[in-house]
Short mmCIF file of C-alpha atoms and ligand atoms in Angstrom, two decimals:
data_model
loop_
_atom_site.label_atom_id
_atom_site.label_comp_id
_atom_site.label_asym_id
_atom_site.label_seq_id
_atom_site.Cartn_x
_atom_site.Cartn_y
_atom_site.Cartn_z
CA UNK W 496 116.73 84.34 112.02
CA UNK W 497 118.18 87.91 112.31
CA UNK W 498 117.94 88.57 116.10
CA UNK W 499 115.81 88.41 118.89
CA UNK W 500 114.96 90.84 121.82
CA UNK W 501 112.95 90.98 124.99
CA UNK W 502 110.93 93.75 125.06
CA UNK W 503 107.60 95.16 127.44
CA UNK W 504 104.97 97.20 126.04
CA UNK W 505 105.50 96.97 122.65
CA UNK W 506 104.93 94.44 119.46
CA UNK W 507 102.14 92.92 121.61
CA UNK W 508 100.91 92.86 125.30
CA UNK W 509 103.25 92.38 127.93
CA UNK W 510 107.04 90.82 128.08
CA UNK W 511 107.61 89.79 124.52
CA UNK W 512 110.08 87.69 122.78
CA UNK W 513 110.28 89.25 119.62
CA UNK W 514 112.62 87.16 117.34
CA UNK W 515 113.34 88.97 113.99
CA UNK W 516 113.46 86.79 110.76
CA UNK W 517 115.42 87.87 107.94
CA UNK W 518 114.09 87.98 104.61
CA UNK W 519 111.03 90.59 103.17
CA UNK W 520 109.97 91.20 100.11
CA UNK W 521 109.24 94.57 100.41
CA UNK W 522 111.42 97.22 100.27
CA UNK W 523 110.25 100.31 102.51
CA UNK W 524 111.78 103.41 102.57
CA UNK W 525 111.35 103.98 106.32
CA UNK W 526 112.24 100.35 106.83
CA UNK W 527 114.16 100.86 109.94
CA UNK W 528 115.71 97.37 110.19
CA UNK W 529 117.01 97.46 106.58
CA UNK W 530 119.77 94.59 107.86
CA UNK W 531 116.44 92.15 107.81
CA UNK W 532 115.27 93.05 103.99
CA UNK W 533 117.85 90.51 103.07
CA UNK W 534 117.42 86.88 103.93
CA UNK W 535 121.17 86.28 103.92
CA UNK W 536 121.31 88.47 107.05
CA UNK W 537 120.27 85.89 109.03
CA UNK W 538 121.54 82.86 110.51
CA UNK W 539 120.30 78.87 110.17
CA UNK W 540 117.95 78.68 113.43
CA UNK W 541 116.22 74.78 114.27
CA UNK W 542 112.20 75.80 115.11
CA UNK W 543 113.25 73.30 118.27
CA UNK W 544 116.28 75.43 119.38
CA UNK W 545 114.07 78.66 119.18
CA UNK W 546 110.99 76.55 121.29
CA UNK W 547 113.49 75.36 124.27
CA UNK W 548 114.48 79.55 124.45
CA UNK W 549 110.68 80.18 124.37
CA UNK W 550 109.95 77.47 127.27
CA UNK W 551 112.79 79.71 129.37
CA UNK W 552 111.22 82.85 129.26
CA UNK W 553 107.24 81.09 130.11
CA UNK W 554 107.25 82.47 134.25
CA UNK W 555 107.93 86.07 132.38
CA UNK W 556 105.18 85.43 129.96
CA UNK W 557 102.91 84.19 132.77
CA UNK W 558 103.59 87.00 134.95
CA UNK W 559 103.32 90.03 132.57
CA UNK W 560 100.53 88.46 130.33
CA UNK W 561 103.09 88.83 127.47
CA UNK W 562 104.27 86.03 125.08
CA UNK W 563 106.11 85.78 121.70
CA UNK W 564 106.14 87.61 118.62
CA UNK W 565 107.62 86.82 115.43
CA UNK W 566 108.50 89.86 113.07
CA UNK W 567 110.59 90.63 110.84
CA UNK W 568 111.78 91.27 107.69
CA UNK W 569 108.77 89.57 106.97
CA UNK W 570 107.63 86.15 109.28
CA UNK W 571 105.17 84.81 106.40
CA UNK W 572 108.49 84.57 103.94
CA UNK W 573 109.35 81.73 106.06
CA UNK W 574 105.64 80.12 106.71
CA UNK W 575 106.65 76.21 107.79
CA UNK W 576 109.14 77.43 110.40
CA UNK W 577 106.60 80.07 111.67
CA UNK W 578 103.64 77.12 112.24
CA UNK W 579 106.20 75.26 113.85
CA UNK W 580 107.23 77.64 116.45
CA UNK W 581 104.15 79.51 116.48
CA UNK W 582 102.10 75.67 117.41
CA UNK W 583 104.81 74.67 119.65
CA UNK W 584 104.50 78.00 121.63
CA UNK W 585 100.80 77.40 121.61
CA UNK W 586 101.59 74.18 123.08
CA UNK W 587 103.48 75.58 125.66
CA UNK W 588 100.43 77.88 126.31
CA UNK W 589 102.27 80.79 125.36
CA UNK W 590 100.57 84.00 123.77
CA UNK W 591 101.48 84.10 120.02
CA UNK W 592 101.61 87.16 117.71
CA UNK W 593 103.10 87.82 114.46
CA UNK W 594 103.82 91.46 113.07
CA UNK W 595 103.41 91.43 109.20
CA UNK W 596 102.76 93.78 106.32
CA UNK W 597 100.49 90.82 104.88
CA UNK W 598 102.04 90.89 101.68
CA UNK W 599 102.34 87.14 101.75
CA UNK W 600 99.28 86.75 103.34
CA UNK W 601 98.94 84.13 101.31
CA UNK W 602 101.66 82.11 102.87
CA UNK W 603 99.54 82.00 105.80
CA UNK W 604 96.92 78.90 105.40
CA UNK W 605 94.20 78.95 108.16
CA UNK W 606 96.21 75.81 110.40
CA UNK W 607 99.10 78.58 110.79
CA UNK W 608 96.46 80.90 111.61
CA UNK W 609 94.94 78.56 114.35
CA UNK W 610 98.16 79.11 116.23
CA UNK W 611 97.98 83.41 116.17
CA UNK W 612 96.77 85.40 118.91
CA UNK W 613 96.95 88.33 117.80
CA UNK W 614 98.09 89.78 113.94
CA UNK W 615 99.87 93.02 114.41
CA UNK W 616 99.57 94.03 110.74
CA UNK W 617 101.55 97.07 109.18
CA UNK W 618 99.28 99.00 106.74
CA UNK W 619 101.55 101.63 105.45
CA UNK W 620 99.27 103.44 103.00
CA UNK W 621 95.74 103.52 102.11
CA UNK W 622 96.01 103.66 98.45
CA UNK W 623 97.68 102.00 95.78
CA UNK W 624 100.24 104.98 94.50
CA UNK W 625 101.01 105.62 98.51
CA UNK W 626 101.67 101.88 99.20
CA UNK W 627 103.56 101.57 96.10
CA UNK W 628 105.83 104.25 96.54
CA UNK W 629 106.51 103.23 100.03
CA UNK W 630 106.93 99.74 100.33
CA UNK W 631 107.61 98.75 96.08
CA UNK W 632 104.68 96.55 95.76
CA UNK W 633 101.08 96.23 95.81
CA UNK W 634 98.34 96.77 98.44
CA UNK W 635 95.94 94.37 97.78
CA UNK W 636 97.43 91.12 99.55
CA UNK W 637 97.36 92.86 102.94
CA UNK W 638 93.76 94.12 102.69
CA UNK W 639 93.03 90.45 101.51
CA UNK W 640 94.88 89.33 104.33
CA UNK W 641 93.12 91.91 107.27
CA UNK W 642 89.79 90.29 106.04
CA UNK W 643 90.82 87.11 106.11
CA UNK W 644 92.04 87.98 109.69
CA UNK W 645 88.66 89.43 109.79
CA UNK W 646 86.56 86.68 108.80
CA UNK W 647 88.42 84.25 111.32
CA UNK W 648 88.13 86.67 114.08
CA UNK W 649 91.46 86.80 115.14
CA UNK W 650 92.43 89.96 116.89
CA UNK W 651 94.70 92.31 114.87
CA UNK W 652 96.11 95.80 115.57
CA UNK W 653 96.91 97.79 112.72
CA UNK W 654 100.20 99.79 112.43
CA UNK W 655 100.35 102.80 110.31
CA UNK W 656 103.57 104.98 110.38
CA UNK W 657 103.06 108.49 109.90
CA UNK W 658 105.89 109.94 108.21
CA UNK W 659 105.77 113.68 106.92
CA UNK W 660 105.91 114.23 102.62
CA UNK W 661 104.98 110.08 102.60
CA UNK W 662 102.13 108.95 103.89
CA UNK W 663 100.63 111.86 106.07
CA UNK W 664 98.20 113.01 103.31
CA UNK W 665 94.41 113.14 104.03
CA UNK W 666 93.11 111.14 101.31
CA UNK W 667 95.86 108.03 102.44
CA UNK W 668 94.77 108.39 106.48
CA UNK W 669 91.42 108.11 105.91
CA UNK W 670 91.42 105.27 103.78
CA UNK W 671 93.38 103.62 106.23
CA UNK W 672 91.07 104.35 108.83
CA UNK W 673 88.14 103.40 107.08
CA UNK W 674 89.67 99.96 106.32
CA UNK W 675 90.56 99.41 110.10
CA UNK W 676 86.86 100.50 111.02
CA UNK W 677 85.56 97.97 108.74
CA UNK W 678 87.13 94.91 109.51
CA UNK W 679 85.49 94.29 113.20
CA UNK W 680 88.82 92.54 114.57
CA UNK W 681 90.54 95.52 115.21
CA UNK W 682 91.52 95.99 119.21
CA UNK W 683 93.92 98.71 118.58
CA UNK W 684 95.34 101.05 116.25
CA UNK W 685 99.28 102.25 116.71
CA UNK W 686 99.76 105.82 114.61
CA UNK W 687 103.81 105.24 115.02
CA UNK W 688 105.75 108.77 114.36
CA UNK W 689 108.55 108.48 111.47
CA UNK W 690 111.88 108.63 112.83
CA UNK W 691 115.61 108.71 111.92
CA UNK W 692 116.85 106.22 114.32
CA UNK W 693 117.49 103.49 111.25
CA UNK W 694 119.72 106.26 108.60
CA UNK W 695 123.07 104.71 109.76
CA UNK W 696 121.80 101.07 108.99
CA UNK W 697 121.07 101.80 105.33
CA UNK W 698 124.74 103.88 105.25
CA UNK W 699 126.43 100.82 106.89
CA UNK W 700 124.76 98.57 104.33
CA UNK W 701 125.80 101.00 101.67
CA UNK W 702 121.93 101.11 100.57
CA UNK W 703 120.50 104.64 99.17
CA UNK W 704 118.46 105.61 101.97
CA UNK W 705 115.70 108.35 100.39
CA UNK W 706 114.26 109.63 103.59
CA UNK W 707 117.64 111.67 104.72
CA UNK W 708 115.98 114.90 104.76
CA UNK W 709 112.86 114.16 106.21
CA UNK W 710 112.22 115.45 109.20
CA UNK W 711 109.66 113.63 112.08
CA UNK W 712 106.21 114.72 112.11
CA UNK W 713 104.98 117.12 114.15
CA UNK W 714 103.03 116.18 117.73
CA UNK W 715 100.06 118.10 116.27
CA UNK W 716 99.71 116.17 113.03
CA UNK W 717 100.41 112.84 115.13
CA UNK W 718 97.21 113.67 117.37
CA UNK W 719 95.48 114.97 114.14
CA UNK W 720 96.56 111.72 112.86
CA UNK W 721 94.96 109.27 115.85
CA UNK W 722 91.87 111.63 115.81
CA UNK W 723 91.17 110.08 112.81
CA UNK W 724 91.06 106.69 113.93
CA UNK W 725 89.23 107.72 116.78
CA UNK W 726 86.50 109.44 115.21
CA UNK W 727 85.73 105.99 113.46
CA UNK W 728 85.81 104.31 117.09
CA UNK W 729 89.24 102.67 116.69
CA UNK W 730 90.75 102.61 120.27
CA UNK W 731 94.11 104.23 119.07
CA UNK W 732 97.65 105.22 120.37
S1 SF4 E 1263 107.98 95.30 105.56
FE1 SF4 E 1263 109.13 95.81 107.43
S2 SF4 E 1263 111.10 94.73 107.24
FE2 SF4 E 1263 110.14 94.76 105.21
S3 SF4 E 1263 111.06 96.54 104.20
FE3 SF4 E 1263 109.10 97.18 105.13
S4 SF4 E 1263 109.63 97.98 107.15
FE4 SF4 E 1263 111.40 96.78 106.42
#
């Protein structure tokens, strides 16, 4: 485990424990906890010791309609400690989420599943060459994975980042959007503006960080960016 926070209105409804793993196998350039990529960022955490935290913070959960989500790096690198909190939270009748890019998708059998609420999964392009040159690998295992997520209807909001020179062309929004609209699970759509707030991370970690001169987008291309979610009837944000 990297770290944990408690936040409100983001990475899922209410109060949220979000508890960063470490570890991902994908290597974004936006990636704006770059001190997760690497597994050995983390420290040794016992599913049982992260439970008894979670059973703590259940009045808060209660009271805000929040719960717990499990991020990342990447949550399905680590899939047996995931169903172990994510069932024992369920147990506790805590809301469950995970935030994934659904590149190990795979990782995820369908008893892990039982245990999600809600998938908040990170599409970060809507074609191959974009996805590729953002994240370094392939797109197919999350599109697999958001109709899997489909197909057992559990509820999934889809993250896009819009960041200018990247991923803000047409041709990748729309396919994006057209994916979301298809899949029938989809309760929300987050367009999340680029931002610089990770640069010193990737200097601290002595880590080529390519995005230096790239500047946030604009509020115009941000609305022009949710109007095309919304014109497909995605309730977006
Ligand atoms: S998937 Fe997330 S944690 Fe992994 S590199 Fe991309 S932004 Fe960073």
């Amino acid at each position: 485990m990297h770290s944990w926070e408690l936040v409100t209105a983001v990475d899922g409804p209410g109060t949220r424990m979000t508890t960063f793993l470490a570890g991902c196998p994908l290597r974004c350039l936006y990636c704006h906890n770059p001190d997760t990529m690497n597994a050995r960022g983390g420290v040794p955490v016992l599913a049982d010791d992260l439970l008894a935290r979670i059973r703590r913070y259940r009045g808060v959960f209660r009271a805000t309609g929040g719960g717990i989500t499990l991020s990342g790096g990447e949550v399905l690198a680590q899939p047996e400690f995931a169903r172990r909190v994510l069932r024992g939270a369920k147990d506790l009748g805590v809301h469950t989420a995970i935030d994934t890019s659904g590149f190990l998708g795979r990782n995820a059998d369908d008893s892990l599943l039982s245990n999600v609420d809600l998938v908040l999964l990170d599409v970060k392009a809507g074609d191959e060459t974009t996805y590729r040159r953002v994240t370094g690998g392939a797109l197919a295992p999350t599109l697999e994975f958001g109709r899997r997520l489909a197909g057992l209807g559990i509820e999934t909001w889809i993250r896009f980042v819009l960041v200018p020179g990247l991923t803000d062309h047409p041709a990748t929004i729309g396919r994006v959007a057209d994916y979301a609209a298809s899949l029938g699970c989809v309760s929300r759509v987050e367009v999340l503006p680029f931002h610089q707030l990770g640069r010193d991370k990737w200097a601290d970690l002595g880590l080529r960080y390519a995005l230096d001169d790239t500047e946030p987008p604009t509020a115009e291309s941000v609305a022009a960016t949710r109007s095309v979610f919304r014109a497909r009837g995605l309730i977006t944000f």
